[in-house]
Amino acid sequence: AQKVTQAQTEISVVEKEDVTLDCVYETRDTTYYLFWYKQPPSGELVFLIRRNSFDEQNEISGRYSWNFQKSTSSFNFTITASQVVDSAVYFCALRPFGRGGSYIPTFGRGTSLIVHP
Amino acid sequence: NAGVMQNPRHLVRRRGQEARLRCSPMKGHSHVYWYRQLPEEGLKFMVYLQKENIIDESGMPKERFSAEFPKEGPSILRIQQVVRGDSAAYFCASSRGQANTGELFFGEGSRLTVL
């Protein structure tokens, strides 16, 4: 069984502040993917990033960066210089793969980010 | 646009009626997942299907809910005799295969309101 915990229910920041969304996971599988999805007010889920358990290299994409630390089972997401358009609910998810894995993605409860102008 | 298509986007039903939600996966995708999102909650897995096959339905309520993904046509999530607690957003996602690169692509969701 796996579990994804996003302890922050809601974060409120002012535009241009940096913000980090936390994600902690539990799994017995040795091979898995981790994801972040964004759900803007319009409701659709937008895929942001995938990391696999073999690759702990951090990644940066524009104002977004992700910090994967297997030792602490965390996959945190940082938005630099936040903008109002970043306001959304952000979901972290885990999906095992490999022999015997369930392949079913498990999602956290989401963190609602509100960026004020 | 070859994305995941869900319809209807919004559905209103009275208690006791049936709700049918449809999902057409992305082109080339043969695996479909249904999730339910209740207000203030995350996405809860319901069922995972391949064409003509239910792979995992461990998240489906035992009664009133059923899902199918026929050889031709969209996947359908069916809720019989709806109750107010069924009001939620239902999301469909698709992927190429079971052990592919991993990410699921989601539709825009179907929002069910039970009066």
PDB file of C-alpha atoms in Angstrom:
ATOM      1  CA  ALA A   1       0.000   0.000   0.000  1.00  0.00           C
ATOM      2  CA  GLN A   2       1.177   3.513  -0.602  1.00  0.00           C
ATOM      3  CA  LYS A   3       0.391   6.846   0.886  1.00  0.00           C
ATOM      4  CA  VAL A   4       1.010  10.434  -0.159  1.00  0.00           C
ATOM      5  CA  THR A   5       0.828  13.198   2.410  1.00  0.00           C
ATOM      6  CA  GLN A   6       0.521  16.858   1.620  1.00  0.00           C
ATOM      7  CA  ALA A   7       0.425  18.374   5.066  1.00  0.00           C
ATOM      8  CA  GLN A   8      -0.247  21.908   3.883  1.00  0.00           C
ATOM      9  CA  THR A   9      -3.946  22.287   3.197  1.00  0.00           C
ATOM     10  CA  GLU A  10      -3.750  25.895   2.090  1.00  0.00           C
ATOM     11  CA  ILE A  11      -0.946  28.375   1.520  1.00  0.00           C
ATOM     12  CA  SER A  12      -1.466  32.063   0.972  1.00  0.00           C
ATOM     13  CA  VAL A  13       1.318  34.272  -0.401  1.00  0.00           C
ATOM     14  CA  VAL A  14       1.731  37.642  -2.008  1.00  0.00           C
ATOM     15  CA  GLU A  15       2.849  37.875  -5.600  1.00  0.00           C
ATOM     16  CA  LYS A  16       6.609  37.511  -6.160  1.00  0.00           C
ATOM     17  CA  GLU A  17       7.121  35.498  -2.995  1.00  0.00           C
ATOM     18  CA  ASP A  18       8.718  32.079  -3.283  1.00  0.00           C
ATOM     19  CA  VAL A  19       6.638  29.174  -2.031  1.00  0.00           C
ATOM     20  CA  THR A  20       7.372  25.503  -1.395  1.00  0.00           C
ATOM     21  CA  LEU A  21       4.723  22.808  -1.446  1.00  0.00           C
ATOM     22  CA  ASP A  22       5.605  19.735   0.573  1.00  0.00           C
ATOM     23  CA  CYS A  23       4.991  16.139  -0.389  1.00  0.00           C
ATOM     24  CA  VAL A  24       5.940  13.091   1.654  1.00  0.00           C
ATOM     25  CA  TYR A  25       5.232   9.569   0.491  1.00  0.00           C
ATOM     26  CA  GLU A  26       5.264   6.009   1.763  1.00  0.00           C
ATOM     27  CA  THR A  27       5.631   2.911  -0.341  1.00  0.00           C
ATOM     28  CA  ARG A  28       7.067  -0.571  -0.082  1.00  0.00           C
ATOM     29  CA  ASP A  29       7.781  -0.640  -3.786  1.00  0.00           C
ATOM     30  CA  THR A  30      11.354  -0.061  -4.832  1.00  0.00           C
ATOM     31  CA  THR A  31      10.459   1.355  -8.213  1.00  0.00           C
ATOM     32  CA  TYR A  32       7.960   4.111  -8.588  1.00  0.00           C
ATOM     33  CA  TYR A  33       7.142   7.394 -10.227  1.00  0.00           C
ATOM     34  CA  LEU A  34       6.317  10.630  -8.489  1.00  0.00           C
ATOM     35  CA  PHE A  35       4.213  13.348 -10.064  1.00  0.00           C
ATOM     36  CA  TRP A  36       2.890  16.811  -9.532  1.00  0.00           C
ATOM     37  CA  TYR A  37      -0.367  17.973 -11.053  1.00  0.00           C
ATOM     38  CA  LYS A  38      -1.964  21.408 -11.038  1.00  0.00           C
ATOM     39  CA  GLN A  39      -5.717  21.953 -10.800  1.00  0.00           C
ATOM     40  CA  PRO A  40      -6.595  25.569 -11.614  1.00  0.00           C
ATOM     41  CA  PRO A  41     -10.022  27.016 -10.721  1.00  0.00           C
ATOM     42  CA  SER A  42     -11.387  25.792 -14.057  1.00  0.00           C
ATOM     43  CA  GLY A  43     -11.075  22.265 -12.684  1.00  0.00           C
ATOM     44  CA  GLU A  44      -8.956  20.287 -15.120  1.00  0.00           C
ATOM     45  CA  LEU A  45      -5.818  18.502 -13.937  1.00  0.00           C
ATOM     46  CA  VAL A  46      -2.633  19.527 -15.647  1.00  0.00           C
ATOM     47  CA  PHE A  47       0.437  17.300 -15.540  1.00  0.00           C
ATOM     48  CA  LEU A  48       3.545  19.201 -14.395  1.00  0.00           C
ATOM     49  CA  ILE A  49       6.349  16.725 -13.818  1.00  0.00           C
ATOM     50  CA  ARG A  50       7.287  13.063 -13.441  1.00  0.00           C
ATOM     51  CA  ARG A  51      10.336  11.687 -11.626  1.00  0.00           C
ATOM     52  CA  ASN A  52      11.274   8.061 -11.256  1.00  0.00           C
ATOM     53  CA  SER A  53      12.739   6.533  -8.141  1.00  0.00           C
ATOM     54  CA  PHE A  54      16.096   5.941  -9.811  1.00  0.00           C
ATOM     55  CA  ASP A  55      16.706   9.578 -10.507  1.00  0.00           C
ATOM     56  CA  GLU A  56      17.164  11.926  -7.590  1.00  0.00           C
ATOM     57  CA  GLN A  57      18.459  14.755  -9.680  1.00  0.00           C
ATOM     58  CA  ASN A  58      16.562  17.929  -8.961  1.00  0.00           C
ATOM     59  CA  GLU A  59      14.833  19.628 -11.809  1.00  0.00           C
ATOM     60  CA  ILE A  60      14.147  23.217 -12.726  1.00  0.00           C
ATOM     61  CA  SER A  61      11.692  24.421 -15.321  1.00  0.00           C
ATOM     62  CA  GLY A  62      11.373  28.167 -15.471  1.00  0.00           C
ATOM     63  CA  ARG A  63      10.002  29.342 -12.123  1.00  0.00           C
ATOM     64  CA  TYR A  64       9.266  25.765 -11.027  1.00  0.00           C
ATOM     65  CA  SER A  65      11.722  23.468  -9.322  1.00  0.00           C
ATOM     66  CA  TRP A  66      11.431  20.086  -7.696  1.00  0.00           C
ATOM     67  CA  ASN A  67      13.520  18.567  -4.934  1.00  0.00           C
ATOM     68  CA  PHE A  68      13.394  14.783  -4.735  1.00  0.00           C
ATOM     69  CA  GLN A  69      15.032  13.252  -1.663  1.00  0.00           C
ATOM     70  CA  LYS A  70      14.670   9.521  -1.387  1.00  0.00           C
ATOM     71  CA  SER A  71      16.277   9.461   2.061  1.00  0.00           C
ATOM     72  CA  THR A  72      13.395  11.458   3.487  1.00  0.00           C
ATOM     73  CA  SER A  73      10.750  10.178   1.031  1.00  0.00           C
ATOM     74  CA  SER A  74       9.969  13.687  -0.054  1.00  0.00           C
ATOM     75  CA  PHE A  75       9.273  15.340  -3.377  1.00  0.00           C
ATOM     76  CA  ASN A  76       8.833  19.047  -2.758  1.00  0.00           C
ATOM     77  CA  PHE A  77       7.804  21.627  -5.289  1.00  0.00           C
ATOM     78  CA  THR A  78       8.986  25.233  -5.234  1.00  0.00           C
ATOM     79  CA  ILE A  79       7.552  28.124  -7.193  1.00  0.00           C
ATOM     80  CA  THR A  80       9.888  31.082  -7.429  1.00  0.00           C
ATOM     81  CA  ALA A  81       8.504  34.598  -7.757  1.00  0.00           C
ATOM     82  CA  SER A  82       4.910  33.416  -7.587  1.00  0.00           C
ATOM     83  CA  GLN A  83       2.255  34.946  -9.796  1.00  0.00           C
ATOM     84  CA  VAL A  84      -1.509  35.205  -9.484  1.00  0.00           C
ATOM     85  CA  VAL A  85      -1.878  32.635 -12.280  1.00  0.00           C
ATOM     86  CA  ASP A  86      -0.151  30.109 -10.027  1.00  0.00           C
ATOM     87  CA  SER A  87      -3.241  30.075  -7.807  1.00  0.00           C
ATOM     88  CA  ALA A  88      -4.517  26.513  -7.951  1.00  0.00           C
ATOM     89  CA  VAL A  89      -4.684  23.254  -6.074  1.00  0.00           C
ATOM     90  CA  TYR A  90      -1.529  21.216  -6.487  1.00  0.00           C
ATOM     91  CA  PHE A  91      -1.525  17.445  -6.152  1.00  0.00           C
ATOM     92  CA  CYS A  92       1.402  15.163  -5.539  1.00  0.00           C
ATOM     93  CA  ALA A  93       1.015  11.549  -6.649  1.00  0.00           C
ATOM     94  CA  LEU A  94       2.914   8.270  -6.541  1.00  0.00           C
ATOM     95  CA  ARG A  95       2.661   5.358  -8.947  1.00  0.00           C
ATOM     96  CA  PRO A  96       4.591   2.133  -8.451  1.00  0.00           C
ATOM     97  CA  PHE A  97       5.825   0.264 -11.470  1.00  0.00           C
ATOM     98  CA  GLY A  98       7.667  -2.922 -12.017  1.00  0.00           C
ATOM     99  CA  ARG A  99       6.798  -6.506 -11.321  1.00  0.00           C
ATOM    100  CA  GLY A 100       4.153  -6.859  -8.670  1.00  0.00           C
ATOM    101  CA  GLY A 101       3.408  -3.168  -8.551  1.00  0.00           C
ATOM    102  CA  SER A 102      -0.152  -2.006  -8.498  1.00  0.00           C
ATOM    103  CA  TYR A 103       0.368   0.687 -11.159  1.00  0.00           C
ATOM    104  CA  ILE A 104      -2.462   2.652  -9.594  1.00  0.00           C
ATOM    105  CA  PRO A 105      -1.469   6.268  -8.893  1.00  0.00           C
ATOM    106  CA  THR A 106      -2.199   7.440  -5.366  1.00  0.00           C
ATOM    107  CA  PHE A 107      -2.805  11.133  -4.856  1.00  0.00           C
ATOM    108  CA  GLY A 108      -2.327  13.380  -1.870  1.00  0.00           C
ATOM    109  CA  ARG A 109      -5.185  15.552  -0.667  1.00  0.00           C
ATOM    110  CA  GLY A 110      -3.782  18.558  -2.446  1.00  0.00           C
ATOM    111  CA  THR A 111      -2.463  21.944  -1.370  1.00  0.00           C
ATOM    112  CA  SER A 112      -4.465  25.003  -2.279  1.00  0.00           C
ATOM    113  CA  LEU A 113      -2.152  27.857  -3.220  1.00  0.00           C
ATOM    114  CA  ILE A 114      -3.554  31.361  -3.243  1.00  0.00           C
ATOM    115  CA  VAL A 115      -1.363  34.086  -4.670  1.00  0.00           C
ATOM    116  CA  HIS A 116      -2.544  37.592  -3.883  1.00  0.00           C
ATOM    117  CA  PRO A 117      -1.676  40.509  -6.157  1.00  0.00           C
TER     118      PRO A 117
ATOM    119  CA  ASN B   1      -7.538  18.189 -29.789  1.00  0.00           C
ATOM    120  CA  ALA B   2      -6.742  14.570 -29.015  1.00  0.00           C
ATOM    121  CA  GLY B   3      -6.945  14.915 -25.246  1.00  0.00           C
ATOM    122  CA  VAL B   4      -9.090  12.933 -22.828  1.00  0.00           C
ATOM    123  CA  MET B   5     -12.714  13.844 -23.429  1.00  0.00           C
ATOM    124  CA  GLN B   6     -15.334  13.568 -20.742  1.00  0.00           C
ATOM    125  CA  ASN B   7     -19.017  14.253 -20.985  1.00  0.00           C
ATOM    126  CA  PRO B   8     -21.201  15.583 -19.727  1.00  0.00           C
ATOM    127  CA  ARG B   9     -19.220  18.319 -17.978  1.00  0.00           C
ATOM    128  CA  HIS B  10     -22.105  18.926 -15.611  1.00  0.00           C
ATOM    129  CA  LEU B  11     -24.923  16.571 -14.724  1.00  0.00           C
ATOM    130  CA  VAL B  12     -27.825  17.121 -12.366  1.00  0.00           C
ATOM    131  CA  ARG B  13     -29.843  14.179 -11.141  1.00  0.00           C
ATOM    132  CA  ARG B  14     -32.551  13.680  -8.555  1.00  0.00           C
ATOM    133  CA  ARG B  15     -32.150  11.049  -5.877  1.00  0.00           C
ATOM    134  CA  GLY B  16     -32.900   7.616  -7.248  1.00  0.00           C
ATOM    135  CA  GLN B  17     -32.067   8.398 -10.857  1.00  0.00           C
ATOM    136  CA  GLU B  18     -29.160   6.998 -12.819  1.00  0.00           C
ATOM    137  CA  ALA B  19     -26.025   8.875 -13.839  1.00  0.00           C
ATOM    138  CA  ARG B  20     -23.854   7.878 -16.785  1.00  0.00           C
ATOM    139  CA  LEU B  21     -20.499   9.502 -17.258  1.00  0.00           C
ATOM    140  CA  ARG B  22     -18.506   8.958 -20.421  1.00  0.00           C
ATOM    141  CA  CYS B  23     -14.801   9.107 -21.091  1.00  0.00           C
ATOM    142  CA  SER B  24     -12.919   8.844 -24.363  1.00  0.00           C
ATOM    143  CA  PRO B  25      -9.199   8.334 -23.756  1.00  0.00           C
ATOM    144  CA  MET B  26      -6.434  10.026 -25.640  1.00  0.00           C
ATOM    145  CA  LYS B  27      -5.655   8.594 -29.040  1.00  0.00           C
ATOM    146  CA  GLY B  28      -3.390   5.598 -28.685  1.00  0.00           C
ATOM    147  CA  HIS B  29      -4.247   5.082 -25.006  1.00  0.00           C
ATOM    148  CA  SER B  30      -5.822   1.803 -24.007  1.00  0.00           C
ATOM    149  CA  HIS B  31      -5.946   2.202 -20.237  1.00  0.00           C
ATOM    150  CA  VAL B  32      -8.523   4.244 -18.371  1.00  0.00           C
ATOM    151  CA  TYR B  33      -8.734   5.248 -14.736  1.00  0.00           C
ATOM    152  CA  TRP B  34     -11.657   6.804 -12.917  1.00  0.00           C
ATOM    153  CA  TYR B  35     -11.183   9.000  -9.862  1.00  0.00           C
ATOM    154  CA  ARG B  36     -13.660  10.812  -7.648  1.00  0.00           C
ATOM    155  CA  GLN B  37     -12.985  14.175  -6.059  1.00  0.00           C
ATOM    156  CA  LEU B  38     -15.155  15.287  -3.182  1.00  0.00           C
ATOM    157  CA  PRO B  39     -15.105  18.907  -1.977  1.00  0.00           C
ATOM    158  CA  GLU B  40     -11.996  19.672   0.091  1.00  0.00           C
ATOM    159  CA  GLU B  41     -10.630  16.201  -0.604  1.00  0.00           C
ATOM    160  CA  GLY B  42      -8.096  14.755  -2.955  1.00  0.00           C
ATOM    161  CA  LEU B  43      -8.577  12.344  -5.776  1.00  0.00           C
ATOM    162  CA  LYS B  44      -9.786   8.934  -4.757  1.00  0.00           C
ATOM    163  CA  PHE B  45      -9.121   6.036  -7.090  1.00  0.00           C
ATOM    164  CA  MET B  46     -12.203   4.127  -8.170  1.00  0.00           C
ATOM    165  CA  VAL B  47     -11.465   1.766 -11.035  1.00  0.00           C
ATOM    166  CA  TYR B  48      -8.835   0.946 -13.638  1.00  0.00           C
ATOM    167  CA  LEU B  49      -9.873  -0.564 -16.953  1.00  0.00           C
ATOM    168  CA  GLN B  50      -8.376  -1.793 -20.153  1.00  0.00           C
ATOM    169  CA  LYS B  51     -10.456  -2.442 -23.239  1.00  0.00           C
ATOM    170  CA  GLU B  52     -13.091  -5.062 -22.311  1.00  0.00           C
ATOM    171  CA  ASN B  53     -11.376  -5.705 -19.017  1.00  0.00           C
ATOM    172  CA  ILE B  54     -11.576  -4.407 -15.467  1.00  0.00           C
ATOM    173  CA  ILE B  55      -8.045  -4.506 -14.099  1.00  0.00           C
ATOM    174  CA  ASP B  56      -8.648  -3.133 -10.615  1.00  0.00           C
ATOM    175  CA  GLU B  57     -11.908  -2.006  -9.065  1.00  0.00           C
ATOM    176  CA  SER B  58     -10.754  -1.881  -5.478  1.00  0.00           C
ATOM    177  CA  GLY B  59     -11.894   1.723  -5.083  1.00  0.00           C
ATOM    178  CA  MET B  60     -15.411   1.228  -6.371  1.00  0.00           C
ATOM    179  CA  PRO B  61     -18.308   1.117  -3.935  1.00  0.00           C
ATOM    180  CA  LYS B  62     -19.737  -2.390  -3.949  1.00  0.00           C
ATOM    181  CA  GLU B  63     -23.259  -1.298  -4.768  1.00  0.00           C
ATOM    182  CA  ARG B  64     -24.794   0.995  -7.377  1.00  0.00           C
ATOM    183  CA  PHE B  65     -21.492   1.751  -9.153  1.00  0.00           C
ATOM    184  CA  SER B  66     -20.237   0.010 -12.251  1.00  0.00           C
ATOM    185  CA  ALA B  67     -17.762   0.744 -15.016  1.00  0.00           C
ATOM    186  CA  GLU B  68     -17.021  -0.590 -18.443  1.00  0.00           C
ATOM    187  CA  PHE B  69     -14.660   0.066 -21.305  1.00  0.00           C
ATOM    188  CA  PRO B  70     -16.006  -1.714 -24.373  1.00  0.00           C
ATOM    189  CA  LYS B  71     -14.008  -2.648 -27.434  1.00  0.00           C
ATOM    190  CA  GLU B  72     -15.638   0.211 -29.311  1.00  0.00           C
ATOM    191  CA  GLY B  73     -16.693   3.458 -27.763  1.00  0.00           C
ATOM    192  CA  PRO B  74     -15.956   5.349 -24.585  1.00  0.00           C
ATOM    193  CA  SER B  75     -15.541   4.107 -21.072  1.00  0.00           C
ATOM    194  CA  ILE B  76     -18.671   4.553 -18.987  1.00  0.00           C
ATOM    195  CA  LEU B  77     -19.021   5.039 -15.273  1.00  0.00           C
ATOM    196  CA  ARG B  78     -22.565   4.257 -14.218  1.00  0.00           C
ATOM    197  CA  ILE B  79     -24.135   5.180 -10.906  1.00  0.00           C
ATOM    198  CA  GLN B  80     -27.544   3.733 -10.230  1.00  0.00           C
ATOM    199  CA  GLN B  81     -30.075   5.154  -7.757  1.00  0.00           C
ATOM    200  CA  VAL B  82     -27.931   8.154  -6.985  1.00  0.00           C
ATOM    201  CA  VAL B  83     -27.870   9.648  -3.506  1.00  0.00           C
ATOM    202  CA  ARG B  84     -26.754  13.083  -2.355  1.00  0.00           C
ATOM    203  CA  GLY B  85     -23.409  11.697  -1.242  1.00  0.00           C
ATOM    204  CA  ASP B  86     -22.596  10.838  -4.845  1.00  0.00           C
ATOM    205  CA  SER B  87     -22.319  14.542  -5.653  1.00  0.00           C
ATOM    206  CA  ALA B  88     -18.711  15.014  -6.677  1.00  0.00           C
ATOM    207  CA  ALA B  89     -16.393  15.634  -9.580  1.00  0.00           C
ATOM    208  CA  TYR B  90     -15.532  12.458 -11.457  1.00  0.00           C
ATOM    209  CA  PHE B  91     -12.289  12.477 -13.379  1.00  0.00           C
ATOM    210  CA  CYS B  92     -11.177  10.104 -16.045  1.00  0.00           C
ATOM    211  CA  ALA B  93      -7.534   9.643 -16.967  1.00  0.00           C
ATOM    212  CA  SER B  94      -5.800   7.575 -19.594  1.00  0.00           C
ATOM    213  CA  SER B  95      -2.380   6.145 -20.256  1.00  0.00           C
ATOM    214  CA  ARG B  96      -0.741   4.179 -23.035  1.00  0.00           C
ATOM    215  CA  GLY B  97      -0.195   1.043 -21.060  1.00  0.00           C
ATOM    216  CA  GLN B  98       0.363  -0.367 -17.654  1.00  0.00           C
ATOM    217  CA  ALA B  99       4.103  -0.018 -17.420  1.00  0.00           C
ATOM    218  CA  ASN B 100       4.712   3.000 -19.566  1.00  0.00           C
ATOM    219  CA  THR B 101       6.337   6.277 -18.619  1.00  0.00           C
ATOM    220  CA  GLY B 102       3.793   6.681 -15.967  1.00  0.00           C
ATOM    221  CA  GLU B 103       1.888   9.899 -16.232  1.00  0.00           C
ATOM    222  CA  LEU B 104      -1.837   9.899 -16.577  1.00  0.00           C
ATOM    223  CA  PHE B 105      -3.560  12.465 -18.716  1.00  0.00           C
ATOM    224  CA  PHE B 106      -6.790  13.720 -17.262  1.00  0.00           C
ATOM    225  CA  GLY B 107     -10.039  14.908 -18.724  1.00  0.00           C
ATOM    226  CA  GLU B 108     -11.770  18.041 -17.506  1.00  0.00           C
ATOM    227  CA  GLY B 109     -14.035  16.083 -15.211  1.00  0.00           C
ATOM    228  CA  SER B 110     -17.764  15.531 -14.924  1.00  0.00           C
ATOM    229  CA  ARG B 111     -19.458  17.305 -12.058  1.00  0.00           C
ATOM    230  CA  LEU B 112     -22.429  15.407 -10.717  1.00  0.00           C
ATOM    231  CA  THR B 113     -24.964  17.169  -8.536  1.00  0.00           C
ATOM    232  CA  VAL B 114     -27.658  15.105  -6.868  1.00  0.00           C
ATOM    233  CA  LEU B 115     -30.698  17.050  -5.716  1.00  0.00           C
TER     234      LEU B 115
END
